[in-house]
PDB file of C-alpha atoms in Angstrom:
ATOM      1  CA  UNK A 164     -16.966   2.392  11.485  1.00  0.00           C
ATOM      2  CA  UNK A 165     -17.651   5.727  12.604  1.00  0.00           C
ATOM      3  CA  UNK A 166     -13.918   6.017  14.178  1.00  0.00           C
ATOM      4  CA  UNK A 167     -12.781   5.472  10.252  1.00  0.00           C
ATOM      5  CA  UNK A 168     -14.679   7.852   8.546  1.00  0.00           C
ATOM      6  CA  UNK A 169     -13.886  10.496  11.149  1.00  0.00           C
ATOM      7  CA  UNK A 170     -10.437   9.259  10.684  1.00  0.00           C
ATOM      8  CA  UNK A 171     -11.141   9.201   6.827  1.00  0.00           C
ATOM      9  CA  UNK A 172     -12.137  12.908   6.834  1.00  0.00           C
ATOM     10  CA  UNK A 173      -9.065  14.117   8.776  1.00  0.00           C
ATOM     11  CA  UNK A 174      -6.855  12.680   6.082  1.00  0.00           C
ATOM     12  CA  UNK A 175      -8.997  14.370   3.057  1.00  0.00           C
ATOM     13  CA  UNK A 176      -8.760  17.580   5.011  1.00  0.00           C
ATOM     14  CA  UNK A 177      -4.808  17.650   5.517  1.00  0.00           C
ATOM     15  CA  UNK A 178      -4.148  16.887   2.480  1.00  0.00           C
ATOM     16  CA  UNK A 179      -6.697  19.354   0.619  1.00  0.00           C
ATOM     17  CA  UNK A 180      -5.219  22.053   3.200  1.00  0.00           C
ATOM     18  CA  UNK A 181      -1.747  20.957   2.284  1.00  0.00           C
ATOM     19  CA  UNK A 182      -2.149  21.283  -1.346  1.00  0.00           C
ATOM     20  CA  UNK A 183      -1.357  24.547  -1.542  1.00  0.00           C
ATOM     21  CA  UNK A 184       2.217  24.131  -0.286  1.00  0.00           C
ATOM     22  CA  UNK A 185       2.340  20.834  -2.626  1.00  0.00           C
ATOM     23  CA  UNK A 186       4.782  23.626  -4.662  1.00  0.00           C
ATOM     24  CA  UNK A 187       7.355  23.997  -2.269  1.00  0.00           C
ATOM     25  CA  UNK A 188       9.535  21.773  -0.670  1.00  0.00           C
ATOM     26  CA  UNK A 189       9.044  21.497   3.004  1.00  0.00           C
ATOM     27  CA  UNK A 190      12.482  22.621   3.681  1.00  0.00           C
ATOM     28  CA  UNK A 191      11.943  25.404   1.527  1.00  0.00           C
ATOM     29  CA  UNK A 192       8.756  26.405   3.886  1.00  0.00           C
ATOM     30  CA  UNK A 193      10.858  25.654   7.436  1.00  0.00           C
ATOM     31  CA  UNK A 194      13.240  27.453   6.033  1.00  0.00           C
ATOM     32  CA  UNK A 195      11.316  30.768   4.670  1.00  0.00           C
ATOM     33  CA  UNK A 196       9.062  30.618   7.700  1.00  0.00           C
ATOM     34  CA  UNK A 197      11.826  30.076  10.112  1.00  0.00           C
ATOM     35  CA  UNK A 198       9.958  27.070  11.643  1.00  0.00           C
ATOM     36  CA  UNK A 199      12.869  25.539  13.644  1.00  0.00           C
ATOM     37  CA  UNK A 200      13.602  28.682  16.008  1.00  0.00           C
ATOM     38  CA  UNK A 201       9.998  29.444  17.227  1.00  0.00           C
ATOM     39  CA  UNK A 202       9.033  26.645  19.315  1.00  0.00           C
ATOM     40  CA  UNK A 203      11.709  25.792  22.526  1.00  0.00           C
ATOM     41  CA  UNK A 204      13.256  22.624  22.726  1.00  0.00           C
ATOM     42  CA  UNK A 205      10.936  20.864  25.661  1.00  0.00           C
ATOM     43  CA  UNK A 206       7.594  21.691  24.008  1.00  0.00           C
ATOM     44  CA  UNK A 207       9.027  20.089  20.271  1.00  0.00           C
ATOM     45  CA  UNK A 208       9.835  17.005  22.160  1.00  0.00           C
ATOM     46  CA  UNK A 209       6.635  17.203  24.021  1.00  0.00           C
ATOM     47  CA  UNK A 210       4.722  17.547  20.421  1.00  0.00           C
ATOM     48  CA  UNK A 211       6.919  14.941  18.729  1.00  0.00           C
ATOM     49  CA  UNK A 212       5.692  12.244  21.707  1.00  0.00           C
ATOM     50  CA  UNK A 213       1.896  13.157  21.314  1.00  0.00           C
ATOM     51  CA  UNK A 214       1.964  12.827  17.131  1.00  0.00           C
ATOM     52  CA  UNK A 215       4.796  10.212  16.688  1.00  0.00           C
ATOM     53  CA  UNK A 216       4.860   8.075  19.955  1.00  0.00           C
ATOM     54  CA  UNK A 217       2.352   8.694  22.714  1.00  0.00           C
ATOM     55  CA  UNK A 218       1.939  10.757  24.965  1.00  0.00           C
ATOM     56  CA  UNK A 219       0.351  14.532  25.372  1.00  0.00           C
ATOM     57  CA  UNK A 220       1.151  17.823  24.923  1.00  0.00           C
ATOM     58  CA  UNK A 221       0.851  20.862  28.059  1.00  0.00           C
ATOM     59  CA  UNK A 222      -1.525  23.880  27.844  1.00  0.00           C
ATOM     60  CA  UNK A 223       2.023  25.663  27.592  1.00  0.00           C
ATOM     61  CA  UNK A 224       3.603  23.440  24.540  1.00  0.00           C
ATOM     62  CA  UNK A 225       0.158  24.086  23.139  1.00  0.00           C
ATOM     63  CA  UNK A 226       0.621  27.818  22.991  1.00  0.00           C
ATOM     64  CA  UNK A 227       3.961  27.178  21.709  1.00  0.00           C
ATOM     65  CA  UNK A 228       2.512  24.820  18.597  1.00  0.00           C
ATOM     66  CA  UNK A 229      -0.500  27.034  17.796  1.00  0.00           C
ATOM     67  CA  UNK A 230       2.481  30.491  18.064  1.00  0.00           C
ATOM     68  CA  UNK A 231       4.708  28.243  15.433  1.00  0.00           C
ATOM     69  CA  UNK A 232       1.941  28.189  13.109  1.00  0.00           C
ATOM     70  CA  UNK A 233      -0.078  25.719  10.774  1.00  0.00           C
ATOM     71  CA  UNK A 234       2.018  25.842   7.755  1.00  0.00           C
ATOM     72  CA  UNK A 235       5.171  25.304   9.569  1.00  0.00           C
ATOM     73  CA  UNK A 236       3.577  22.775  12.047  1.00  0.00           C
ATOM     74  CA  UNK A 237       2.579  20.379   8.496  1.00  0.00           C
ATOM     75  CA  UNK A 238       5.700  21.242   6.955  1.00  0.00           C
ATOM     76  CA  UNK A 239       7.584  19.670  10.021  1.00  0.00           C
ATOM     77  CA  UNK A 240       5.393  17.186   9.852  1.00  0.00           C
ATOM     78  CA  UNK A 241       6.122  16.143   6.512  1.00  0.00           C
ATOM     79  CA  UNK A 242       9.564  16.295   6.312  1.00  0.00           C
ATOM     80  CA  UNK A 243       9.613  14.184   9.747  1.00  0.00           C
ATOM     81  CA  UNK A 244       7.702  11.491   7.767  1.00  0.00           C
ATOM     82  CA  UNK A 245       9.991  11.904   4.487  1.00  0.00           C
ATOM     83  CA  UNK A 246      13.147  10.483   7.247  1.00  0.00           C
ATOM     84  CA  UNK A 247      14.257   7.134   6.713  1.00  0.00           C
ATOM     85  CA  UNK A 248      14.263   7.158  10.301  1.00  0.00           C
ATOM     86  CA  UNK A 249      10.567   6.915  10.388  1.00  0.00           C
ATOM     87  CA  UNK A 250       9.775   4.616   7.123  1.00  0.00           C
ATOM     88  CA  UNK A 251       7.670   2.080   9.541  1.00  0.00           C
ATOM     89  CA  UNK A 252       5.423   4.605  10.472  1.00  0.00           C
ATOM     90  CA  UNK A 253       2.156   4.904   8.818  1.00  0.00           C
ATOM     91  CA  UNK A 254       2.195   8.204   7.534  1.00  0.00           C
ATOM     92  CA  UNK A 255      -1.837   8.023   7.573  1.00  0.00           C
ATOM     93  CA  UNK A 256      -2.012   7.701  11.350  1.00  0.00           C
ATOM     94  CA  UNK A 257       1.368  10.684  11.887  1.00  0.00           C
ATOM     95  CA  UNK A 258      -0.813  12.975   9.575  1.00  0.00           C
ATOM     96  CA  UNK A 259      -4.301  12.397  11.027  1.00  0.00           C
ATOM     97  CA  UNK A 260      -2.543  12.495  15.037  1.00  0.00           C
ATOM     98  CA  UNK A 261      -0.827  15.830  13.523  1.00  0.00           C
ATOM     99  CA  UNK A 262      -4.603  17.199  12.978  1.00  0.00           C
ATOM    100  CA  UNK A 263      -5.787  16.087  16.146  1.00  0.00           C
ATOM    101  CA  UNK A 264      -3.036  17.624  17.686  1.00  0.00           C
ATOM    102  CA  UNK A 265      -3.225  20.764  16.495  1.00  0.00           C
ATOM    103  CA  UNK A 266      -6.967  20.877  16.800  1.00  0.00           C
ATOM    104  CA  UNK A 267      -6.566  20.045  20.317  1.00  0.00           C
ATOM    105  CA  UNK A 268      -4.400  22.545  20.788  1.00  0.00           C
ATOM    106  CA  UNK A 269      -6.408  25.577  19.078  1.00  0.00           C
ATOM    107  CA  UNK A 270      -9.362  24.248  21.380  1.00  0.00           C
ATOM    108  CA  UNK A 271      -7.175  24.745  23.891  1.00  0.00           C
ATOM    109  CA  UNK A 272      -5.691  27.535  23.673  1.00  0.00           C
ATOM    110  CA  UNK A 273      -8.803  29.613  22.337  1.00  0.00           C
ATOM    111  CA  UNK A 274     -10.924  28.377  25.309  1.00  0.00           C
ATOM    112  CA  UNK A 275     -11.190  30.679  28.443  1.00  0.00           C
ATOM    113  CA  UNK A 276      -9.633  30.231  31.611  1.00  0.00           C
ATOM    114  CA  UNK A 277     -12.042  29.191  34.179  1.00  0.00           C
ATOM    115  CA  UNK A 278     -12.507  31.896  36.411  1.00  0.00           C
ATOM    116  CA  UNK A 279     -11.880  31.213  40.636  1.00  0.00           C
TER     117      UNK A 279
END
């Protein structure tokens, strides 16, 4: 129970966050924002496994995700889940992995290095 109100939460918060680019079209954003040319090809496969399939994403990929930014990370996001390609998926579960994700990754990547 406690798993689906977390879950619960994570929804509410994308998509309160996300209201302010309910204006534009998420092409619009990618495109303004040039989304598609600041993350390399390995670490956007690596991030599409660990939100769409499963798998995770490196400490490096992570850097990459967190450099692309928030609004273009849930404006990829969305238009992934707007493909026909990808009608099965729940877009629910995409949107709250998306979060976790990218929370992950800010953890991450804000964190210090252990020192040796």
């Amino acid at each position: 129970m406690a798993n689906l109100n977390v879950y619960s939460a994570l929804v509410v918060l994308f998509l309160t966050c996300g209201a302010s680019m309910a204006t534009k079209d998420n092409d619009q954003i990618i495109k303004e924002n040039n989304c598609e040319t600041k993350m390399g090809l390995p670490c956007v496969l690596e991030a599409f496994r660990s939100i769409f399939e499963t798998g995770s994403i490196s400490n490096k990929c992570c850097g990459e995700l967190v450099g692309l930014g928030k609004v273009c990370h849930s404006a990829l996001v969305k238009r992934t889940l707007e493909n026909p390609l990808f009608k099965d998926l729940a877009p629910a579960t995409i949107i709250a992995k998306s979060i976790q994700t990218w929370n992950n990754c800010l953890v991450l990547i804000d964190s210090p290095s252990p020192s040796f």
